[in-house]
Amino acid sequence: MSSAQQQKRIRVLVAKPGLDGHDRGAKVIARALRDAGMEVIYTGIRQTPEAIVSVAVQEDVDVVALSILSGAHLELFPIIMEGLKEAGMSDTLVIAGGIIPEDDVPMVKQMGVAEVFGPGTFTADIIDCIRKRLGS
Amino acid sequence: MSKNKQEWQETTLGPALKQHSERKGRFATTSGIEIQPVYTPEDLPGFDHVLQLGYPGEYPYTRGVQPNMYRGRVWTVRQYAGFGGAEDTNQRFKKLLAEGQTGLSIAFHLPTQIGYDSDHPLARGEVGKAGVAIDSLRDLEILFQDIPLDKVTTSMTINATAPILLAMYIALGKKEGVEQSKLAGTVQNDTLKDYIARGTYIFPPRPSLRLTADIIAYCASNVPRWNSISISGYHIREAGSTAVQEVAFTLANGIAYVEAALNAGLEVDSFAPRLSFFFNSHINFLEEIAKFRAARRLWAKIMKQRFGARDPRSMMLRFHTQTAGVSLMAQQPMNNIMRATVESLAAVLGGTQSLHTDSYDEAYATPSEEAATLAVRTQQLIAFESGVADVVDPLGGSYYIECLTDRIEGEAQKYIEQIDSLGGAVSGIEQGFQQAEIQDASYRYQKMIEQKEQVIVGVNEFVSDYAKITNMLKFNPEVEGRQKERLAEVRQQRDSGLVQRRLQRLEQVARSSENTIPALIDCAEAYATVGEMSDTLREVFGTQKEFLTI
């Protein structure tokens, strides 16, 4: 692969904020995105919003994919979105998945999360969403 | 008329297949075990039902641990519940008991599970969410208000902080005049599976094993009606394992716990009767039934042959089952009621001792009262209307079920040997072996769904618009503030000098080889908090980073 091609690879941070350890979904998605040719950084479980922002900055990612099943999304997502903004990364595509009640989805989108994917989502749909939104 | 299977294949099946091909090129269980069109006695050469199955209540317990199973008493309906503050969950418990539930099962919020108080920075947004917030004995007092501790059995899904919560429960009993010898229930106390799946560990595996053994030893001599551990395959399966992996990795952890207790100087039959298990019931109905039977037989053999147990109760694999949360779908959510019914039925036909049926709204949120009641009704319908509880192991002797039982046992046995060769379950975890095997299986299953090799109704086939769930449980935003206030009040009202002395004593005990439970009971009685006791143990044992394999 030439360096020009390498530069085009989409960089994704798959991150798990909150204290829950349910990482099946995050790991399946990390692997599917990698198989789709993206570069994937996975944080592991129980990451603070601050730690997630800091990895996103360090790794200069194009996408932050948040997986949370603990129910703390309404409290933790705003801190992450604010942190990205402060770090000058408000253009970063942020998507989310996990156990998120439908009633909360509009609020989550209001925060700037582009898309919310619940249980039963196909990895192919997430890959499509990322490619479309990044225009690649 | 064909005289044997081969003749039937040639004369009857073959021509039929030439006319109409089958739905799939290859039929297989979720563990990848190939399924033939039909099973006959020829698939069970040398089958001896006395040796391989035994009679119910007799070694190797393939048919069940009790002689008459549900004809005496049906399984315990045990719905896992917990949300908000202690008063909210207390109300749900009383409602479930009034609906005919026979045992309690506490879901703790994540900060309690990971040893943080509700006012810890890492607890933000988590207070009272995935379970009930318990910071001190004060919360437990409220949780059990008007619930007599000597009349209920209480299961606690608690692992890293299991010694703390058990100590608190014993302290609560003392306060209410119920001796610890009369307390009955279970602590999950299975930290090894938390490194493999679930993720709510605090300390490194080896000190965790010591704490597990402390509970096993303490209960063996002081709390005889308490199940000191619930060795859990549930979360391993939820993380995406196959049925075979679920059995293998769970029993391999079980072996590690038995070894830890033996190393602590206990005699096998003094504690093994109080070991209990917890399995998942997934959607592949017949494979699940065979899985439960295989697990029971394999554990009986391990206890007898590997550990030389003599007490039959040491060989009995008693287990709780929960239907597969991971099988619940957000699309067409009412379908989840049928999924949970099929899975509950598999657990019953597999001989479970207690059962939690998932609620249809769990792909979205913590169950509403209506959804939780429907789940209890599902079990009651299976227990009292369907007739399946009237006979022991009704599928025993089915050529297919027996073949599958043998096969799952054999494959699980191979995995256990492989783990033994890595140095046992703990070494396997440290090397990421179990985690990597599960991730591969999980990814394979997801691909099968996306390629429609595995149909999920309403998701990849039979897709249609669906009604949204309307009456979901709403989270009360006041919980966090209320909980923090109560915690501050407890800290203010208690004798802080006493708390400090007892925490110091706990630290000394933790540094020695003495059992930690009595010192923890002293701390709990002085209203030391979960966070304070956990921090004391963190000082001594250190903390564990994730064994990251991806």
XYZ file of N, CA and C in Angstrom, chain B residues 262-371:
330
model
N -9.225 -25.590 48.104
C -8.374 -26.684 48.612
C -7.041 -26.111 49.110
N -6.501 -25.160 48.338
C -5.235 -24.532 48.746
C -5.377 -23.750 50.049
N -6.612 -23.271 50.311
C -6.841 -22.545 51.575
C -7.009 -23.536 52.730
N -6.883 -24.817 52.432
C -6.894 -25.818 53.501
C -8.245 -26.463 53.759
N -9.227 -26.187 52.879
C -10.540 -26.792 53.103
C -10.586 -28.201 52.520
N -11.467 -28.995 53.061
C -11.668 -30.351 52.562
C -12.799 -30.278 51.547
N -12.663 -30.983 50.439
C -13.562 -30.751 49.300
C -15.048 -30.858 49.659
N -15.418 -31.874 50.416
C -16.843 -32.038 50.711
C -17.367 -31.048 51.742
N -16.455 -30.249 52.341
C -16.929 -29.257 53.309
C -17.489 -28.027 52.611
N -17.104 -27.782 51.365
C -17.594 -26.572 50.686
C -18.275 -26.852 49.354
N -17.910 -27.933 48.672
C -18.412 -28.150 47.311
C -19.942 -28.226 47.217
N -20.644 -28.731 48.248
C -22.111 -28.740 48.131
C -22.718 -27.337 48.019
N -21.989 -26.292 48.406
C -22.542 -24.943 48.322
C -22.100 -24.199 47.065
N -21.381 -24.847 46.195
C -21.047 -24.197 44.920
C -22.288 -24.263 44.036
N -22.607 -23.162 43.386
C -23.743 -23.207 42.468
C -23.321 -22.571 41.148
N -24.152 -22.716 40.151
C -23.799 -22.261 38.796
C -24.903 -21.377 38.222
N -24.552 -20.692 37.156
C -25.491 -19.764 36.515
C -25.247 -19.831 35.009
N -26.269 -20.272 34.291
C -26.111 -20.388 32.837
C -27.090 -19.509 32.073
N -26.774 -19.355 30.797
C -27.589 -18.603 29.863
C -28.538 -19.590 29.189
N -29.724 -19.153 28.827
C -30.535 -19.972 27.937
C -30.760 -19.177 26.664
N -30.115 -19.644 25.621
C -30.095 -18.928 24.339
C -31.217 -19.470 23.454
N -31.242 -19.027 22.244
C -32.410 -19.284 21.403
C -32.381 -20.652 20.714
N -31.218 -21.273 20.565
C -31.166 -22.582 19.896
C -31.639 -23.652 20.885
N -32.922 -23.911 20.848
C -33.663 -24.645 21.868
C -33.053 -26.001 22.245
N -32.871 -26.861 21.254
C -32.432 -28.223 21.570
C -30.973 -28.253 22.011
N -30.160 -27.396 21.420
C -28.756 -27.346 21.841
C -28.656 -26.879 23.296
N -29.516 -25.955 23.676
C -29.476 -25.461 25.052
C -29.854 -26.566 26.034
N -30.890 -27.324 25.711
C -31.316 -28.411 26.612
C -30.151 -29.393 26.792
N -29.526 -29.754 25.685
C -28.391 -30.688 25.751
C -27.238 -30.079 26.538
N -27.055 -28.774 26.400
C -25.969 -28.087 27.104
C -26.106 -28.222 28.613
N -27.311 -27.990 29.119
C -27.518 -28.086 30.577
C -27.237 -29.501 31.070
N -27.678 -30.476 30.288
C -27.483 -31.873 30.690
C -26.001 -32.234 30.658
N -25.312 -31.751 29.620
C -23.875 -32.046 29.472
C -23.081 -31.404 30.615
N -23.447 -30.178 30.962
C -22.721 -29.475 32.031
C -22.871 -30.245 33.343
N -24.081 -30.722 33.582
C -24.338 -31.440 34.833
C -23.486 -32.707 34.906
N -23.440 -33.440 33.812
C -22.696 -34.710 33.813
C -21.190 -34.459 33.930
N -20.716 -33.458 33.193
C -19.269 -33.190 33.195
C -18.797 -32.736 34.582
N -19.588 -31.884 35.234
C -19.182 -31.393 36.561
C -19.182 -32.555 37.574
N -20.169 -33.417 37.485
C -20.221 -34.567 38.408
C -18.944 -35.396 38.265
N -18.529 -35.619 37.027
C -17.312 -36.415 36.794
C -16.080 -35.699 37.309
N -16.015 -34.374 37.064
C -14.846 -33.596 37.523
C -14.735 -33.689 39.044
N -15.849 -33.492 39.720
C -15.811 -33.493 41.195
C -15.446 -34.865 41.739
N -15.979 -35.888 41.118
C -15.711 -37.235 41.622
C -14.299 -37.691 41.258
N -13.973 -37.557 39.965
C -12.718 -38.144 39.494
C -11.510 -37.251 39.754
N -11.668 -35.959 39.502
C -10.508 -35.070 39.619
C -10.261 -34.668 41.068
N -11.347 -34.411 41.803
C -11.180 -33.899 43.159
C -11.529 -34.904 44.260
N -11.934 -36.083 43.886
C -12.180 -37.140 44.872
C -13.305 -36.834 45.843
N -14.310 -36.047 45.380
C -15.450 -35.768 46.265
C -16.179 -37.070 46.572
N -16.700 -37.178 47.783
C -17.461 -38.383 48.155
C -18.927 -38.059 48.435
N -19.169 -36.849 48.934
C -20.548 -36.442 49.203
C -21.268 -36.215 47.866
N -22.369 -36.910 47.628
C -23.068 -36.729 46.340
C -23.409 -35.267 46.066
N -23.699 -34.508 47.126
C -24.080 -33.100 46.909
C -22.934 -32.284 46.312
N -21.697 -32.742 46.550
C -20.542 -32.046 45.959
C -20.501 -32.226 44.446
N -21.166 -33.272 43.976
C -21.102 -33.588 42.536
C -22.287 -33.005 41.774
N -23.261 -32.484 42.512
C -24.476 -31.996 41.851
C -24.282 -30.577 41.335
N -24.449 -30.401 40.061
C -24.388 -29.052 39.499
C -25.797 -28.451 39.587
N -25.962 -27.561 40.558
C -27.246 -26.859 40.708
C -27.079 -25.508 40.021
N -28.084 -25.088 39.280
C -27.872 -23.830 38.543
C -29.107 -22.955 38.425
N -28.805 -21.669 38.319
C -29.795 -20.655 37.979
C -29.655 -20.397 36.482
N -30.748 -20.013 35.847
C -30.689 -19.695 34.416
C -31.331 -18.340 34.169
N -30.767 -17.622 33.223
C -31.435 -16.410 32.727
C -31.510 -16.520 31.218
N -32.631 -16.084 30.672
C -32.757 -16.107 29.218
C -31.766 -15.096 28.618
N -31.463 -15.257 27.339
C -30.354 -14.522 26.736
C -30.702 -13.068 26.442
N -30.136 -12.173 27.216
C -30.332 -10.751 26.967
C -29.888 -10.382 25.556
N -28.835 -11.034 25.115
C -28.267 -10.717 23.813
C -29.200 -11.125 22.665
N -30.145 -12.006 22.930
C -31.071 -12.424 21.869
C -32.240 -11.441 21.731
N -32.337 -10.502 22.656
C -33.430 -9.528 22.576
C -33.117 -8.485 21.516
N -34.126 -8.161 20.724
C -33.903 -7.222 19.632
C -34.721 -5.960 19.823
N -34.161 -4.867 19.328
C -34.874 -3.597 19.406
C -35.997 -3.554 18.371
N -35.798 -4.275 17.239
C -36.810 -4.274 16.190
C -37.958 -5.205 16.580
N -39.177 -4.806 16.321
C -40.367 -5.602 16.670
C -40.232 -6.159 18.089
N -40.145 -5.293 19.077
C -39.768 -5.743 20.431
C -40.711 -6.760 21.061
N -41.987 -6.800 20.625
C -42.894 -7.784 21.226
C -42.446 -9.214 20.905
N -41.693 -9.396 19.829
C -41.160 -10.734 19.514
C -40.297 -11.263 20.651
N -39.758 -10.358 21.446
C -38.891 -10.788 22.555
C -39.651 -11.641 23.572
N -40.950 -11.459 23.646
C -41.753 -12.279 24.578
C -41.666 -13.747 24.148
N -41.771 -13.976 22.833
C -41.711 -15.359 22.340
C -40.302 -15.922 22.480
N -39.301 -15.071 22.214
C -37.922 -15.559 22.390
C -37.717 -16.001 23.835
N -38.143 -15.163 24.770
C -37.931 -15.474 26.186
C -38.716 -16.725 26.590
N -39.851 -16.969 25.934
C -40.644 -18.164 26.252
C -39.901 -19.431 25.811
N -39.411 -19.401 24.578
C -38.653 -20.556 24.063
C -37.439 -20.813 24.959
N -36.746 -19.768 25.327
C -35.528 -19.914 26.129
C -35.843 -20.393 27.545
N -36.948 -19.899 28.104
C -37.347 -20.342 29.441
C -37.695 -21.822 29.418
N -38.387 -22.229 28.367
C -38.765 -23.635 28.241
C -37.526 -24.528 28.136
N -36.526 -24.070 27.418
C -35.281 -24.847 27.302
C -34.635 -25.009 28.681
N -34.653 -23.950 29.477
C -34.053 -24.015 30.809
C -34.776 -25.033 31.681
N -36.096 -25.052 31.550
C -36.904 -25.975 32.353
C -36.668 -27.416 31.887
N -36.656 -27.623 30.585
C -36.404 -28.979 30.073
C -34.962 -29.401 30.357
N -34.102 -28.430 30.610
C -32.714 -28.730 30.978
C -32.526 -28.901 32.474
N -33.587 -28.679 33.259
C -33.530 -28.983 34.688
C -32.981 -27.886 35.579
N -33.300 -26.631 35.270
C -32.778 -25.529 36.083
C -33.404 -25.517 37.484
N -32.666 -24.941 38.451
C -33.205 -24.815 39.813
C -33.919 -23.481 40.022
N -33.525 -22.475 39.287
C -34.227 -21.192 39.359
C -34.078 -20.496 38.017
N -34.946 -19.523 37.778
C -35.005 -18.949 36.428
C -35.382 -17.475 36.463
N -34.672 -16.718 35.638
C -35.057 -15.327 35.337
C -35.426 -15.274 33.865
N -36.622 -14.794 33.592
C -37.050 -14.601 32.207
C -36.911 -13.119 31.874
N -36.218 -12.836 30.792
C -36.008 -11.430 30.414
C -37.319 -10.768 29.986
N -37.381 -9.489 30.157
C -38.555 -8.722 29.753
C -38.371 -8.195 28.334
N -39.499 -7.998 27.626
C -39.417 -7.664 26.203
C -38.818 -6.291 25.936
N -38.814 -5.429 26.963
C -38.343 -4.059 26.722
C -36.852 -3.864 27.040
N -36.138 -4.964 27.308
C -34.761 -4.818 27.785
C -33.736 -4.442 26.716
N -34.153 -4.461 25.439
C -33.224 -3.951 24.428
C -33.198 -2.423 24.471
N -34.101 -1.853 25.261
C -34.166 -0.392 25.362
C -33.803 0.137 26.741
N -34.263 -0.564 27.782
C -34.113 0.013 29.117
C -34.323 -1.051 30.184
N -34.174 -0.650 31.432
C -34.530 -1.489 32.573
C -36.027 -1.787 32.491
N -36.441 -3.037 32.763
C -37.848 -3.407 32.552
C -38.840 -2.556 33.333
N -39.962 -2.293 32.685
C -41.073 -1.641 33.372
C -41.761 -2.692 34.234
N -42.619 -2.243 35.132
C -43.313 -3.182 36.018
C -44.192 -4.133 35.202
N -44.847 -3.595 34.182
C -45.731 -4.410 33.351
C -44.933 -5.500 32.623
N -43.780 -5.131 32.059
C -42.972 -6.099 31.320
C -42.404 -7.154 32.272
